[in-house]
Amino acid sequence: MSKVSLGKNKANPKELVEWNTEKTINFHWLIVGASGSGKTYQIRRIIKQLQNQGISRIHIFDPHGDIITDKQYTSSVKFSEVSPHGINPLRVNPDPYYGGVRRRINSLISMINRYSTRLDYKQEAALRYLLRELYESSGYDFSNPDTWASGNVPDLFSLRDYAYNKLKGFFIGHMREVSSLLDLL
């Protein structure tokens, strides 16, 4: 169990405001505020409290790169278009209540539809089918949560390659010799 003191309730200064992991549904936080409002200070306070309680892994997404932390306890990764680091949108949450392959596929398609040109029903069906096959080829079983923590996590590059090979197979057939010659060409 972890408790983090966040400060005092402005409406009732005698009441402390705490974050308690035993009463929290998820552990995600979003801290926003105007420049100079104390966000970085609050983040450092929270990190220190969690470190004192033995929490060893905390992720901070700092788009401006201005949060400086103790290098003994933290590592740094730059996220950008040229960085090899990022968040894999195909990573499956292994929790049977909140995760699963089907949920991950639905979330990815929903994200694509929300933030880019909406897929039509045929595109969505094709992508759903490709993703399902990709997960199955990576050892995931839709009905078995024990397989959802697989070490062989597909990513968008493997999805691209899988789709390319599938199209190539439709175009020239699945003969290895012809496929190898096309690759050489």
PDB file of C-alpha atoms in Angstrom:
ATOM      1  CA  MET A   1       0.000   0.000   0.000  1.00  0.00           C
ATOM      2  CA  SER A   2       1.221   3.481  -0.864  1.00  0.00           C
ATOM      3  CA  LYS A   3      -0.096   6.805   0.328  1.00  0.00           C
ATOM      4  CA  VAL A   4       1.039  10.096  -1.088  1.00  0.00           C
ATOM      5  CA  SER A   5       0.269  13.401   0.570  1.00  0.00           C
ATOM      6  CA  LEU A   6      -0.850  15.933  -2.036  1.00  0.00           C
ATOM      7  CA  GLY A   7      -1.557  18.870   0.259  1.00  0.00           C
ATOM      8  CA  LYS A   8      -4.508  20.411   2.064  1.00  0.00           C
ATOM      9  CA  ASN A   9      -8.094  20.783   0.959  1.00  0.00           C
ATOM     10  CA  LYS A  10      -8.623  24.488   0.173  1.00  0.00           C
ATOM     11  CA  ALA A  11     -12.246  24.291   1.314  1.00  0.00           C
ATOM     12  CA  ASN A  12     -11.238  22.675   4.626  1.00  0.00           C
ATOM     13  CA  PRO A  13      -7.540  23.354   5.440  1.00  0.00           C
ATOM     14  CA  LYS A  14      -7.614  20.845   8.317  1.00  0.00           C
ATOM     15  CA  GLU A  15      -8.311  18.029   5.824  1.00  0.00           C
ATOM     16  CA  LEU A  16      -5.290  16.466   4.123  1.00  0.00           C
ATOM     17  CA  VAL A  17      -5.637  15.291   0.521  1.00  0.00           C
ATOM     18  CA  GLU A  18      -4.004  11.883  -0.092  1.00  0.00           C
ATOM     19  CA  TRP A  19      -3.638   9.445  -2.944  1.00  0.00           C
ATOM     20  CA  ASN A  20      -4.129   5.931  -1.567  1.00  0.00           C
ATOM     21  CA  THR A  21      -3.403   2.901  -3.787  1.00  0.00           C
ATOM     22  CA  GLU A  22      -5.856   0.746  -1.832  1.00  0.00           C
ATOM     23  CA  LYS A  23      -8.712   3.032  -2.860  1.00  0.00           C
ATOM     24  CA  THR A  24      -7.528   3.917  -6.365  1.00  0.00           C
ATOM     25  CA  ILE A  25      -8.824   2.198  -9.491  1.00  0.00           C
ATOM     26  CA  ASN A  26      -5.882   3.116 -11.713  1.00  0.00           C
ATOM     27  CA  PHE A  27      -2.513   4.613 -10.989  1.00  0.00           C
ATOM     28  CA  HIS A  28      -2.316   7.139 -13.804  1.00  0.00           C
ATOM     29  CA  TRP A  29      -1.937  10.799 -13.024  1.00  0.00           C
ATOM     30  CA  LEU A  30      -2.124  13.916 -15.109  1.00  0.00           C
ATOM     31  CA  ILE A  31      -0.739  17.056 -13.574  1.00  0.00           C
ATOM     32  CA  VAL A  32      -1.520  20.261 -15.450  1.00  0.00           C
ATOM     33  CA  GLY A  33      -1.297  23.909 -14.584  1.00  0.00           C
ATOM     34  CA  ALA A  34      -0.070  27.281 -15.710  1.00  0.00           C
ATOM     35  CA  SER A  35       3.615  28.023 -15.930  1.00  0.00           C
ATOM     36  CA  GLY A  36       4.995  28.633 -12.436  1.00  0.00           C
ATOM     37  CA  SER A  37       2.065  26.988 -10.637  1.00  0.00           C
ATOM     38  CA  GLY A  38       4.246  24.336  -8.945  1.00  0.00           C
ATOM     39  CA  LYS A  39       3.789  21.270 -11.175  1.00  0.00           C
ATOM     40  CA  THR A  40       7.465  20.306 -11.176  1.00  0.00           C
ATOM     41  CA  TYR A  41       7.732  20.919  -7.435  1.00  0.00           C
ATOM     42  CA  GLN A  42       4.694  18.689  -6.812  1.00  0.00           C
ATOM     43  CA  ILE A  43       6.069  15.949  -9.085  1.00  0.00           C
ATOM     44  CA  ARG A  44       9.374  15.953  -7.177  1.00  0.00           C
ATOM     45  CA  ARG A  45       7.494  15.748  -3.853  1.00  0.00           C
ATOM     46  CA  ILE A  46       5.443  12.787  -5.126  1.00  0.00           C
ATOM     47  CA  ILE A  47       8.526  10.979  -6.452  1.00  0.00           C
ATOM     48  CA  LYS A  48      10.356  11.437  -3.147  1.00  0.00           C
ATOM     49  CA  GLN A  49       7.393  10.052  -1.164  1.00  0.00           C
ATOM     50  CA  LEU A  50       7.088   7.031  -3.467  1.00  0.00           C
ATOM     51  CA  GLN A  51      10.847   6.366  -3.312  1.00  0.00           C
ATOM     52  CA  ASN A  52      10.689   6.454   0.485  1.00  0.00           C
ATOM     53  CA  GLN A  53       7.962   3.785   0.319  1.00  0.00           C
ATOM     54  CA  GLY A  54      10.051   1.509  -1.890  1.00  0.00           C
ATOM     55  CA  ILE A  55       8.334   2.219  -5.209  1.00  0.00           C
ATOM     56  CA  SER A  56      11.116   1.797  -7.732  1.00  0.00           C
ATOM     57  CA  ARG A  57       9.433   2.433 -11.082  1.00  0.00           C
ATOM     58  CA  ILE A  58       7.775   5.711 -11.995  1.00  0.00           C
ATOM     59  CA  HIS A  59       7.242   6.993 -15.528  1.00  0.00           C
ATOM     60  CA  ILE A  60       7.109  10.727 -16.152  1.00  0.00           C
ATOM     61  CA  PHE A  61       6.259  11.984 -19.621  1.00  0.00           C
ATOM     62  CA  ASP A  62       7.773  15.428 -19.798  1.00  0.00           C
ATOM     63  CA  PRO A  63       7.260  16.878 -23.292  1.00  0.00           C
ATOM     64  CA  HIS A  64       9.422  19.922 -22.520  1.00  0.00           C
ATOM     65  CA  GLY A  65      12.300  18.059 -20.853  1.00  0.00           C
ATOM     66  CA  ASP A  66      12.500  20.487 -17.944  1.00  0.00           C
ATOM     67  CA  ILE A  67      11.967  18.095 -15.030  1.00  0.00           C
ATOM     68  CA  ILE A  68      15.374  17.329 -13.564  1.00  0.00           C
ATOM     69  CA  THR A  69      15.498  14.310 -11.263  1.00  0.00           C
ATOM     70  CA  ASP A  70      18.196  12.492  -9.335  1.00  0.00           C
ATOM     71  CA  LYS A  71      20.106  10.338 -11.877  1.00  0.00           C
ATOM     72  CA  GLN A  72      20.581   7.671  -9.190  1.00  0.00           C
ATOM     73  CA  TYR A  73      16.850   6.900  -9.288  1.00  0.00           C
ATOM     74  CA  THR A  74      15.794   7.823 -12.796  1.00  0.00           C
ATOM     75  CA  SER A  75      16.675   7.239 -16.388  1.00  0.00           C
ATOM     76  CA  SER A  76      15.895   9.427 -19.336  1.00  0.00           C
ATOM     77  CA  VAL A  77      14.470   8.664 -22.738  1.00  0.00           C
ATOM     78  CA  LYS A  78      13.761  11.242 -25.406  1.00  0.00           C
ATOM     79  CA  PHE A  79      10.587  10.700 -27.380  1.00  0.00           C
ATOM     80  CA  SER A  80      10.603  12.210 -30.835  1.00  0.00           C
ATOM     81  CA  GLU A  81      10.161  11.256 -34.464  1.00  0.00           C
ATOM     82  CA  VAL A  82      13.868  10.395 -34.737  1.00  0.00           C
ATOM     83  CA  SER A  83      14.102   8.535 -31.430  1.00  0.00           C
ATOM     84  CA  PRO A  84      14.106   4.726 -31.382  1.00  0.00           C
ATOM     85  CA  HIS A  85      11.982   4.892 -28.207  1.00  0.00           C
ATOM     86  CA  GLY A  86       8.252   5.108 -27.931  1.00  0.00           C
ATOM     87  CA  ILE A  87       5.137   3.528 -26.577  1.00  0.00           C
ATOM     88  CA  ASN A  88       4.047   0.375 -28.377  1.00  0.00           C
ATOM     89  CA  PRO A  89       0.308   0.680 -29.122  1.00  0.00           C
ATOM     90  CA  LEU A  90       0.136  -3.108 -29.624  1.00  0.00           C
ATOM     91  CA  ARG A  91       1.302  -4.042 -26.099  1.00  0.00           C
ATOM     92  CA  VAL A  92      -1.482  -6.031 -24.454  1.00  0.00           C
ATOM     93  CA  ASN A  93      -2.545  -5.476 -20.856  1.00  0.00           C
ATOM     94  CA  PRO A  94      -2.464  -9.027 -19.396  1.00  0.00           C
ATOM     95  CA  ASP A  95      -5.130  -8.281 -16.763  1.00  0.00           C
ATOM     96  CA  PRO A  96      -8.209 -10.385 -17.752  1.00  0.00           C
ATOM     97  CA  TYR A  97     -10.593  -7.703 -16.396  1.00  0.00           C
ATOM     98  CA  TYR A  98      -9.090  -4.675 -18.132  1.00  0.00           C
ATOM     99  CA  GLY A  99      -6.940  -6.021 -20.931  1.00  0.00           C
ATOM    100  CA  GLY A 100      -6.690  -8.608 -23.608  1.00  0.00           C
ATOM    101  CA  VAL A 101      -5.978  -8.864 -27.292  1.00  0.00           C
ATOM    102  CA  ARG A 102      -9.493  -7.931 -28.412  1.00  0.00           C
ATOM    103  CA  ARG A 103      -9.457  -4.789 -26.289  1.00  0.00           C
ATOM    104  CA  ARG A 104      -6.016  -3.789 -27.624  1.00  0.00           C
ATOM    105  CA  ILE A 105      -7.187  -4.211 -31.229  1.00  0.00           C
ATOM    106  CA  ASN A 106     -10.338  -2.192 -30.568  1.00  0.00           C
ATOM    107  CA  SER A 107      -8.321   0.548 -28.823  1.00  0.00           C
ATOM    108  CA  LEU A 108      -5.860   0.834 -31.713  1.00  0.00           C
ATOM    109  CA  ILE A 109      -8.638   1.086 -34.300  1.00  0.00           C
ATOM    110  CA  SER A 110     -10.475   3.606 -32.140  1.00  0.00           C
ATOM    111  CA  MET A 111      -7.285   5.685 -31.805  1.00  0.00           C
ATOM    112  CA  ILE A 112      -6.727   5.645 -35.583  1.00  0.00           C
ATOM    113  CA  ASN A 113     -10.332   6.716 -36.187  1.00  0.00           C
ATOM    114  CA  ARG A 114     -10.117   9.469 -33.581  1.00  0.00           C
ATOM    115  CA  TYR A 115      -6.810  11.029 -34.639  1.00  0.00           C
ATOM    116  CA  SER A 116      -6.639  10.497 -38.411  1.00  0.00           C
ATOM    117  CA  THR A 117      -8.872   9.932 -41.398  1.00  0.00           C
ATOM    118  CA  ARG A 118     -11.585   7.546 -40.300  1.00  0.00           C
ATOM    119  CA  LEU A 119     -11.265   3.992 -41.641  1.00  0.00           C
ATOM    120  CA  ASP A 120     -14.209   2.744 -43.683  1.00  0.00           C
ATOM    121  CA  TYR A 121     -15.812  -0.533 -42.629  1.00  0.00           C
ATOM    122  CA  LYS A 122     -13.771  -2.625 -45.109  1.00  0.00           C
ATOM    123  CA  GLN A 123     -10.461  -1.083 -44.003  1.00  0.00           C
ATOM    124  CA  GLU A 124     -11.395  -1.557 -40.367  1.00  0.00           C
ATOM    125  CA  ALA A 125     -12.326  -5.204 -40.955  1.00  0.00           C
ATOM    126  CA  ALA A 126      -9.073  -5.845 -42.859  1.00  0.00           C
ATOM    127  CA  LEU A 127      -6.972  -4.215 -40.129  1.00  0.00           C
ATOM    128  CA  ARG A 128      -8.824  -6.132 -37.419  1.00  0.00           C
ATOM    129  CA  TYR A 129      -8.191  -9.408 -39.288  1.00  0.00           C
ATOM    130  CA  LEU A 130      -4.493  -8.605 -39.832  1.00  0.00           C
ATOM    131  CA  LEU A 131      -4.017  -7.715 -36.169  1.00  0.00           C
ATOM    132  CA  ARG A 132      -5.783 -10.869 -35.035  1.00  0.00           C
ATOM    133  CA  GLU A 133      -3.523 -13.026 -37.232  1.00  0.00           C
ATOM    134  CA  LEU A 134      -0.417 -11.108 -36.140  1.00  0.00           C
ATOM    135  CA  TYR A 135      -1.214 -11.654 -32.447  1.00  0.00           C
ATOM    136  CA  GLU A 136      -1.965 -15.339 -33.033  1.00  0.00           C
ATOM    137  CA  SER A 137       1.333 -15.783 -34.924  1.00  0.00           C
ATOM    138  CA  SER A 138       3.086 -14.128 -31.957  1.00  0.00           C
ATOM    139  CA  GLY A 139       1.662 -16.693 -29.511  1.00  0.00           C
ATOM    140  CA  TYR A 140      -1.388 -14.802 -28.209  1.00  0.00           C
ATOM    141  CA  ASP A 141      -4.642 -16.691 -27.674  1.00  0.00           C
ATOM    142  CA  PHE A 142      -7.723 -14.452 -27.453  1.00  0.00           C
ATOM    143  CA  SER A 143      -9.392 -16.672 -24.868  1.00  0.00           C
ATOM    144  CA  ASN A 144      -6.337 -17.450 -22.712  1.00  0.00           C
ATOM    145  CA  PRO A 145      -5.092 -14.564 -20.530  1.00  0.00           C
ATOM    146  CA  ASP A 146      -1.979 -16.600 -19.658  1.00  0.00           C
ATOM    147  CA  THR A 147      -0.710 -15.872 -23.187  1.00  0.00           C
ATOM    148  CA  TRP A 148      -1.298 -12.107 -22.953  1.00  0.00           C
ATOM    149  CA  ALA A 149       1.968 -11.503 -21.119  1.00  0.00           C
ATOM    150  CA  SER A 150       3.911 -13.027 -23.995  1.00  0.00           C
ATOM    151  CA  GLY A 151       7.488 -11.897 -24.410  1.00  0.00           C
ATOM    152  CA  ASN A 152       6.965 -11.730 -28.177  1.00  0.00           C
ATOM    153  CA  VAL A 153       5.108  -8.398 -28.355  1.00  0.00           C
ATOM    154  CA  PRO A 154       4.220  -7.314 -31.890  1.00  0.00           C
ATOM    155  CA  ASP A 155       4.707  -3.679 -32.844  1.00  0.00           C
ATOM    156  CA  LEU A 156       3.696  -1.446 -35.741  1.00  0.00           C
ATOM    157  CA  PHE A 157       6.790  -2.473 -37.715  1.00  0.00           C
ATOM    158  CA  SER A 158       5.896  -6.155 -37.403  1.00  0.00           C
ATOM    159  CA  LEU A 159       2.314  -5.285 -38.437  1.00  0.00           C
ATOM    160  CA  ARG A 160       3.665  -3.496 -41.519  1.00  0.00           C
ATOM    161  CA  ASP A 161       5.911  -6.453 -42.413  1.00  0.00           C
ATOM    162  CA  TYR A 162       3.096  -8.946 -41.801  1.00  0.00           C
ATOM    163  CA  ALA A 163       0.733  -6.979 -44.046  1.00  0.00           C
ATOM    164  CA  TYR A 164       3.423  -6.655 -46.745  1.00  0.00           C
ATOM    165  CA  ASN A 165       4.107 -10.401 -46.745  1.00  0.00           C
ATOM    166  CA  LYS A 166       0.378 -11.127 -46.837  1.00  0.00           C
ATOM    167  CA  LEU A 167      -0.082  -8.848 -49.872  1.00  0.00           C
ATOM    168  CA  LYS A 168       2.994 -10.286 -51.554  1.00  0.00           C
ATOM    169  CA  GLY A 169       1.560 -13.765 -51.038  1.00  0.00           C
ATOM    170  CA  PHE A 170      -1.730 -12.747 -52.642  1.00  0.00           C
ATOM    171  CA  PHE A 171       0.093 -11.105 -55.548  1.00  0.00           C
ATOM    172  CA  ILE A 172       2.653 -13.773 -56.463  1.00  0.00           C
ATOM    173  CA  GLY A 173       1.547 -16.760 -54.448  1.00  0.00           C
ATOM    174  CA  HIS A 174       3.368 -18.344 -51.565  1.00  0.00           C
ATOM    175  CA  MET A 175       6.171 -20.011 -53.510  1.00  0.00           C
ATOM    176  CA  ARG A 176       9.463 -19.371 -51.696  1.00  0.00           C
ATOM    177  CA  GLU A 177      11.557 -19.258 -54.844  1.00  0.00           C
ATOM    178  CA  VAL A 178       9.434 -16.555 -56.496  1.00  0.00           C
ATOM    179  CA  SER A 179       9.176 -14.641 -53.252  1.00  0.00           C
ATOM    180  CA  SER A 180      12.965 -14.721 -52.769  1.00  0.00           C
ATOM    181  CA  LEU A 181      13.524 -13.503 -56.340  1.00  0.00           C
ATOM    182  CA  LEU A 182      11.077 -10.619 -55.775  1.00  0.00           C
ATOM    183  CA  ASP A 183      12.947  -9.651 -52.603  1.00  0.00           C
ATOM    184  CA  LEU A 184      16.237  -9.663 -54.531  1.00  0.00           C
ATOM    185  CA  LEU A 185      14.680  -7.515 -57.248  1.00  0.00           C
TER     186      LEU A 185
END
